[in-house]
Amino acid sequence: MREEMMPTYAPPEHMVVTHGKGSYLFTAAGKKYLDFVSGIAVNAFGHANPELAQVLSDQASKLWHTSNMFRIPQAEALAKKITDNSFGERVFFANSGAEAVEAAIKTARYYHHSKGQPERKRIIGFESAFHGRTIATVAAARNKAHMTGFFNGDLDFDQVPFEDLQAIENTITTQTAAILLEPVQGEGGVRAFSNEFLKKLRTLCNDKGILLIFDEVQCGVGRTGKLFAYQTTDTTPDIMSLAKGLGGGFPIGACVTTAEVGDTMHFGTHGTTFGGNPLACAVGGKVIDMVLAPGQLEHIQSMTQVLWHELKTLGGEFPKIFGEVTGKGLMVGMVCIPENTQLLVAARDRGLLIAKSGGNKIRFLPPLNVSAPEIKEATTILKHCAQYLIQEDASLA
Ligand SMILES: *Cc1c(COP(=O)(O)O)cnc(C)c1O
């Protein structure tokens, strides 16, 4: 029945997942996989988490959807949890990461519009960025492979090399509205912006009245060891987009901002039918509670130590197969010297699911409640992969 699907994806033909439990997935053919992809940083507490399943089914038996024509207490409660624990004072809910970034883009542009500077529409982003697959978010990331065939012109987005402050200064004009970045780039290579660079960028934005937008769709909600990635730095953004982990597997997105910026988005400026529905927000509220539960962030920090140590040890053991370890917290990239696809497939054949990332890296996104033995299991499988690659090609030894 695959022929009826638009061919936008290429999943492995013979792997059909039927159910999951914690960090593991199970297939129709009876195979078990250790899942260090987590639905691309979505299943924050693994698969079929009983606490999340309970909240979802309780809400499902009460009320799923009413639309934003009516007040949604679950959305108001989630907005309060997010703002109580961040710089944020106003939240707009969406259904996905791209929509959360889209809301951030519209909010930044409308802020300047409402301040009497309608010419300020341009947004500067960074090379290797990823912000989603809608027209505007593709235009923002300026990845040729994603743009070709879809629009003409730059749609008011500029791009500069990673951490190039001089290039930013040269690109800023009186039309610049905002600077957009992922505090830890995900798809483009699992690279974290340095604290020093972000501080300089914040100063520059303040001097020029430019808004700073952090796309935390992948790196937010506990993944870095803090609730939000910006909290691992000395820099606070003006607008932040969230999604992926926020729903623990249920689709939800959010655009978070200050009252000064958020309140310019008056009635009628933006909207969505599904965004902020009771089901998604009930689950999202539980996810935030679970990330903030006593010991959970500390657990993420200590599992970070274990995972980074194991991967660096592996790299030391196989220097012709693995290189630098990058990223932050439980969002980790490792450079591969052979093609990363080879490692991804070898790992999958041996029961470990990992993702790829730019710069020929493999990417690890284990659930936030991963255990030390599970990390050890993953790195043991990777070791077997390395031994297998050496068996096939002795020059890798
Ligand atoms: C995944 C991702 C998006 C897009 O999210 P979707 O839910 O796929 O629309 C945006 N920004 C970042 C940083 C992401 O990782």
mmCIF file of N, CA and C in Angstrom, residues 198-273:
data_model
loop_
_atom_site.group_PDB
_atom_site.id
_atom_site.type_symbol
_atom_site.label_atom_id
_atom_site.label_comp_id
_atom_site.label_asym_id
_atom_site.label_seq_id
_atom_site.Cartn_x
_atom_site.Cartn_y
_atom_site.Cartn_z
ATOM 1 N N LEU A 198 26.805 34.085 21.476
ATOM 2 C CA LEU A 198 25.414 34.484 21.746
ATOM 3 C C LEU A 198 25.354 35.783 22.539
ATOM 4 N N LYS A 199 26.299 35.962 23.473
ATOM 5 C CA LYS A 199 26.337 37.212 24.251
ATOM 6 C C LYS A 199 26.572 38.412 23.338
ATOM 7 N N LYS A 200 27.528 38.265 22.418
ATOM 8 C CA LYS A 200 27.820 39.357 21.473
ATOM 9 C C LYS A 200 26.618 39.623 20.574
ATOM 10 N N LEU A 201 25.960 38.560 20.163
ATOM 11 C CA LEU A 201 24.791 38.689 19.288
ATOM 12 C C LEU A 201 23.658 39.422 20.013
ATOM 13 N N ARG A 202 23.472 39.096 21.289
ATOM 14 C CA ARG A 202 22.422 39.748 22.097
ATOM 15 C C ARG A 202 22.690 41.255 22.199
ATOM 16 N N THR A 203 23.949 41.603 22.446
ATOM 17 C CA THR A 203 24.328 43.017 22.550
ATOM 18 C C THR A 203 24.044 43.737 21.232
ATOM 19 N N LEU A 204 24.437 43.096 20.134
ATOM 20 C CA LEU A 204 24.209 43.672 18.812
ATOM 21 C C LEU A 204 22.716 43.885 18.564
ATOM 22 N N CYS A 205 21.911 42.878 18.890
ATOM 23 C CA CYS A 205 20.449 42.980 18.712
ATOM 24 C C CYS A 205 19.888 44.123 19.554
ATOM 25 N N ASN A 206 20.336 44.226 20.797
ATOM 26 C CA ASN A 206 19.853 45.307 21.670
ATOM 27 C C ASN A 206 20.201 46.671 21.079
ATOM 28 N N ASP A 207 21.445 46.809 20.607
ATOM 29 C CA ASP A 207 21.898 48.089 20.051
ATOM 30 C C ASP A 207 21.057 48.511 18.854
ATOM 31 N N LYS A 208 20.632 47.531 18.043
ATOM 32 C CA LYS A 208 19.980 47.861 16.767
ATOM 33 C C LYS A 208 18.465 47.674 16.815
ATOM 34 N N GLY A 209 17.915 47.307 17.973
ATOM 35 C CA GLY A 209 16.469 47.093 18.072
ATOM 36 C C GLY A 209 15.987 45.890 17.289
ATOM 37 N N ILE A 210 16.864 44.897 17.165
ATOM 38 C CA ILE A 210 16.531 43.682 16.404
ATOM 39 C C ILE A 210 16.099 42.587 17.386
ATOM 40 N N LEU A 211 15.059 41.837 17.028
ATOM 41 C CA LEU A 211 14.603 40.755 17.909
ATOM 42 C C LEU A 211 15.437 39.499 17.686
ATOM 43 N N LEU A 212 15.675 38.779 18.775
ATOM 44 C CA LEU A 212 16.442 37.537 18.707
ATOM 45 C C LEU A 212 15.475 36.364 18.895
ATOM 46 N N ILE A 213 15.433 35.487 17.887
ATOM 47 C CA ILE A 213 14.527 34.330 17.931
ATOM 48 C C ILE A 213 15.342 33.056 18.087
ATOM 49 N N PHE A 214 15.039 32.271 19.106
ATOM 50 C CA PHE A 214 15.663 30.952 19.268
ATOM 51 C C PHE A 214 14.664 29.880 18.840
ATOM 52 N N ASP A 215 15.065 29.083 17.865
ATOM 53 C CA ASP A 215 14.258 27.933 17.457
ATOM 54 C C ASP A 215 14.682 26.750 18.319
ATOM 55 N N GLU A 216 13.895 26.493 19.354
ATOM 56 C CA GLU A 216 14.189 25.381 20.273
ATOM 57 C C GLU A 216 13.272 24.187 20.000
ATOM 58 N N VAL A 217 12.833 24.047 18.764
ATOM 59 C CA VAL A 217 11.915 22.959 18.421
ATOM 60 C C VAL A 217 12.554 21.600 18.734
ATOM 61 N N GLN A 218 13.854 21.472 18.452
ATOM 62 C CA GLN A 218 14.522 20.188 18.721
ATOM 63 C C GLN A 218 15.262 20.193 20.062
ATOM 64 N N CYS A 219 15.905 21.308 20.400
ATOM 65 C CA CYS A 219 16.792 21.322 21.575
ATOM 66 C C CYS A 219 16.086 21.734 22.861
ATOM 67 N N GLY A 220 14.805 22.147 22.775
ATOM 68 C CA GLY A 220 14.091 22.585 23.972
ATOM 69 C C GLY A 220 13.505 21.442 24.781
ATOM 70 N N VAL A 221 12.782 21.782 25.833
ATOM 71 C CA VAL A 221 12.041 20.837 26.674
ATOM 72 C C VAL A 221 12.946 19.724 27.248
ATOM 73 N N GLY A 222 13.998 20.153 27.923
ATOM 74 C CA GLY A 222 14.809 19.223 28.709
ATOM 75 C C GLY A 222 15.995 18.603 28.007
ATOM 76 N N ARG A 223 15.999 18.639 26.690
ATOM 77 C CA ARG A 223 17.002 17.878 25.946
ATOM 78 C C ARG A 223 18.454 18.264 26.299
ATOM 79 N N THR A 224 18.683 19.530 26.598
ATOM 80 C CA THR A 224 20.063 19.968 26.894
ATOM 81 C C THR A 224 20.438 19.806 28.368
ATOM 82 N N GLY A 225 19.482 19.362 29.186
ATOM 83 C CA GLY A 225 19.763 19.263 30.619
ATOM 84 C C GLY A 225 19.149 20.412 31.412
ATOM 85 N N LYS A 226 18.636 21.422 30.707
ATOM 86 C CA LYS A 226 17.806 22.468 31.311
ATOM 87 C C LYS A 226 16.450 22.399 30.607
ATOM 88 N N LEU A 227 15.422 23.042 31.207
ATOM 89 C CA LEU A 227 14.108 22.972 30.550
ATOM 90 C C LEU A 227 14.198 23.525 29.130
ATOM 91 N N PHE A 228 14.865 24.694 28.993
ATOM 92 C CA PHE A 228 15.041 25.287 27.661
ATOM 93 C C PHE A 228 16.529 25.477 27.389
ATOM 94 N N ALA A 229 16.921 25.334 26.137
ATOM 95 C CA ALA A 229 18.338 25.363 25.776
ATOM 96 C C ALA A 229 18.969 26.722 26.104
ATOM 97 N N TYR A 230 18.186 27.818 25.949
ATOM 98 C CA TYR A 230 18.785 29.129 26.219
ATOM 99 C C TYR A 230 19.236 29.228 27.679
ATOM 100 N N GLN A 231 18.639 28.416 28.558
ATOM 101 C CA GLN A 231 19.001 28.451 29.986
ATOM 102 C C GLN A 231 20.369 27.808 30.254
ATOM 103 N N THR A 232 20.960 27.179 29.241
ATOM 104 C CA THR A 232 22.337 26.681 29.382
ATOM 105 C C THR A 232 23.338 27.763 28.978
ATOM 106 N N THR A 233 22.840 28.938 28.555
ATOM 107 C CA THR A 233 23.708 30.038 28.120
ATOM 108 C C THR A 233 23.396 31.278 28.969
ATOM 109 N N ASP A 234 24.114 32.370 28.722
ATOM 110 C CA ASP A 234 23.832 33.630 29.412
ATOM 111 C C ASP A 234 22.907 34.519 28.590
ATOM 112 N N THR A 235 22.317 33.961 27.542
ATOM 113 C CA THR A 235 21.525 34.775 26.612
ATOM 114 C C THR A 235 20.055 34.385 26.621
ATOM 115 N N THR A 236 19.210 35.390 26.678
ATOM 116 C CA THR A 236 17.765 35.177 26.639
ATOM 117 C C THR A 236 17.233 35.720 25.317
ATOM 118 N N PRO A 237 16.460 34.920 24.595
ATOM 119 C CA PRO A 237 15.895 35.422 23.330
ATOM 120 C C PRO A 237 14.670 36.291 23.586
ATOM 121 N N ASP A 238 14.131 36.903 22.535
ATOM 122 C CA ASP A 238 12.874 37.642 22.632
ATOM 123 C C ASP A 238 11.692 36.750 22.261
ATOM 124 N N ILE A 239 11.982 35.769 21.409
ATOM 125 C CA ILE A 239 10.947 34.845 20.939
ATOM 126 C C ILE A 239 11.575 33.450 20.896
ATOM 127 N N MET A 240 10.792 32.432 21.233
ATOM 128 C CA MET A 240 11.308 31.059 21.226
ATOM 129 C C MET A 240 10.239 30.141 20.641
ATOM 130 N N SER A 241 10.651 29.252 19.743
ATOM 131 C CA SER A 241 9.705 28.277 19.198
ATOM 132 C C SER A 241 9.983 26.918 19.815
ATOM 133 N N LEU A 242 8.917 26.195 20.130
ATOM 134 C CA LEU A 242 9.002 24.856 20.721
ATOM 135 C C LEU A 242 8.120 23.913 19.917
ATOM 136 N N ALA A 243 8.412 22.632 19.947
ATOM 137 C CA ALA A 243 7.499 21.609 19.408
ATOM 138 C C ALA A 243 8.020 20.245 19.846
ATOM 139 N N LYS A 244 8.399 19.422 18.875
ATOM 140 C CA LYS A 244 8.920 18.070 19.112
ATOM 141 C C LYS A 244 8.677 17.504 20.518
ATOM 142 N N GLY A 245 9.617 17.630 21.435
ATOM 143 C CA GLY A 245 9.486 16.995 22.744
ATOM 144 C C GLY A 245 8.311 17.482 23.570
ATOM 145 N N LEU A 246 7.777 18.659 23.262
ATOM 146 C CA LEU A 246 6.736 19.273 24.095
ATOM 147 C C LEU A 246 5.502 18.382 24.239
ATOM 148 N N GLY A 247 5.167 17.623 23.201
ATOM 149 C CA GLY A 247 3.987 16.763 23.285
ATOM 150 C C GLY A 247 4.312 15.330 23.658
ATOM 151 N N GLY A 248 5.592 15.023 23.851
ATOM 152 C CA GLY A 248 6.002 13.665 24.187
ATOM 153 C C GLY A 248 5.554 12.635 23.157
ATOM 154 N N GLY A 249 5.196 13.091 21.961
ATOM 155 C CA GLY A 249 4.730 12.188 20.902
ATOM 156 C C GLY A 249 3.400 12.651 20.325
ATOM 157 N N PHE A 250 2.705 13.508 21.057
ATOM 158 C CA PHE A 250 1.462 14.081 20.529
ATOM 159 C C PHE A 250 1.809 15.396 19.835
ATOM 160 N N PRO A 251 1.258 15.673 18.645
ATOM 161 C CA PRO A 251 1.660 16.893 17.919
ATOM 162 C C PRO A 251 1.256 18.177 18.640
ATOM 163 N N ILE A 252 2.240 19.044 18.852
ATOM 164 C CA ILE A 252 1.992 20.364 19.439
ATOM 165 C C ILE A 252 3.190 21.248 19.121
ATOM 166 N N GLY A 253 2.956 22.532 18.976
ATOM 167 C CA GLY A 253 4.026 23.506 18.815
ATOM 168 C C GLY A 253 3.676 24.726 19.631
ATOM 169 N N ALA A 254 4.668 25.559 19.919
ATOM 170 C CA ALA A 254 4.391 26.775 20.687
ATOM 171 C C ALA A 254 5.378 27.861 20.305
ATOM 172 N N CYS A 255 4.857 29.095 20.265
ATOM 173 C CA CYS A 255 5.698 30.265 20.069
ATOM 174 C C CYS A 255 5.596 31.072 21.360
ATOM 175 N N VAL A 256 6.738 31.280 22.011
ATOM 176 C CA VAL A 256 6.779 31.891 23.342
ATOM 177 C C VAL A 256 7.472 33.240 23.227
ATOM 178 N N THR A 257 6.918 34.275 23.860
ATOM 179 C CA THR A 257 7.566 35.578 23.776
ATOM 180 C C THR A 257 7.228 36.441 24.997
ATOM 181 N N THR A 258 7.781 37.639 25.005
ATOM 182 C CA THR A 258 7.526 38.571 26.104
ATOM 183 C C THR A 258 6.149 39.221 25.921
ATOM 184 N N ALA A 259 5.669 39.895 26.964
ATOM 185 C CA ALA A 259 4.389 40.600 26.860
ATOM 186 C C ALA A 259 4.517 41.746 25.856
ATOM 187 N N GLU A 260 5.656 42.448 25.883
ATOM 188 C CA GLU A 260 5.839 43.599 24.998
ATOM 189 C C GLU A 260 5.699 43.190 23.534
ATOM 190 N N VAL A 261 6.333 42.079 23.183
ATOM 191 C CA VAL A 261 6.264 41.610 21.792
ATOM 192 C C VAL A 261 4.934 40.895 21.539
ATOM 193 N N GLY A 262 4.559 39.999 22.435
ATOM 194 C CA GLY A 262 3.378 39.158 22.211
ATOM 195 C C GLY A 262 2.079 39.934 22.140
ATOM 196 N N ASP A 263 1.986 41.002 22.926
ATOM 197 C CA ASP A 263 0.727 41.743 22.961
ATOM 198 C C ASP A 263 0.497 42.598 21.712
ATOM 199 N N THR A 264 1.521 42.715 20.861
ATOM 200 C CA THR A 264 1.272 43.418 19.592
ATOM 201 C C THR A 264 0.459 42.531 18.630
ATOM 202 N N MET A 265 0.463 41.221 18.891
ATOM 203 C CA MET A 265 -0.311 40.302 18.030
ATOM 204 C C MET A 265 -1.780 40.330 18.472
ATOM 205 N N HIS A 266 -2.431 41.444 18.157
ATOM 206 C CA HIS A 266 -3.799 41.653 18.630
ATOM 207 C C HIS A 266 -4.782 40.743 17.910
ATOM 208 N N PHE A 267 -6.012 40.763 18.352
ATOM 209 C CA PHE A 267 -7.065 39.903 17.811
ATOM 210 C C PHE A 267 -7.112 39.960 16.283
ATOM 211 N N GLY A 268 -7.026 38.805 15.670
ATOM 212 C CA GLY A 268 -7.146 38.729 14.219
ATOM 213 C C GLY A 268 -5.839 38.644 13.464
ATOM 214 N N THR A 269 -4.706 38.855 14.137
ATOM 215 C CA THR A 269 -3.437 38.857 13.405
ATOM 216 C C THR A 269 -2.958 37.456 13.037
ATOM 217 N N HIS A 270 -3.331 36.441 13.814
ATOM 218 C CA HIS A 270 -2.844 35.086 13.538
ATOM 219 C C HIS A 270 -3.844 34.096 14.103
ATOM 220 N N GLY A 271 -3.781 32.866 13.654
ATOM 221 C CA GLY A 271 -4.724 31.887 14.177
ATOM 222 C C GLY A 271 -4.473 30.504 13.636
ATOM 223 N N THR A 272 -5.176 29.524 14.184
ATOM 224 C CA THR A 272 -5.074 28.131 13.772
ATOM 225 C C THR A 272 -6.320 27.410 14.272
ATOM 226 N N THR A 273 -6.759 26.403 13.532
ATOM 227 C CA THR A 273 -7.927 25.652 13.987
ATOM 228 C C THR A 273 -7.559 24.652 15.085
#
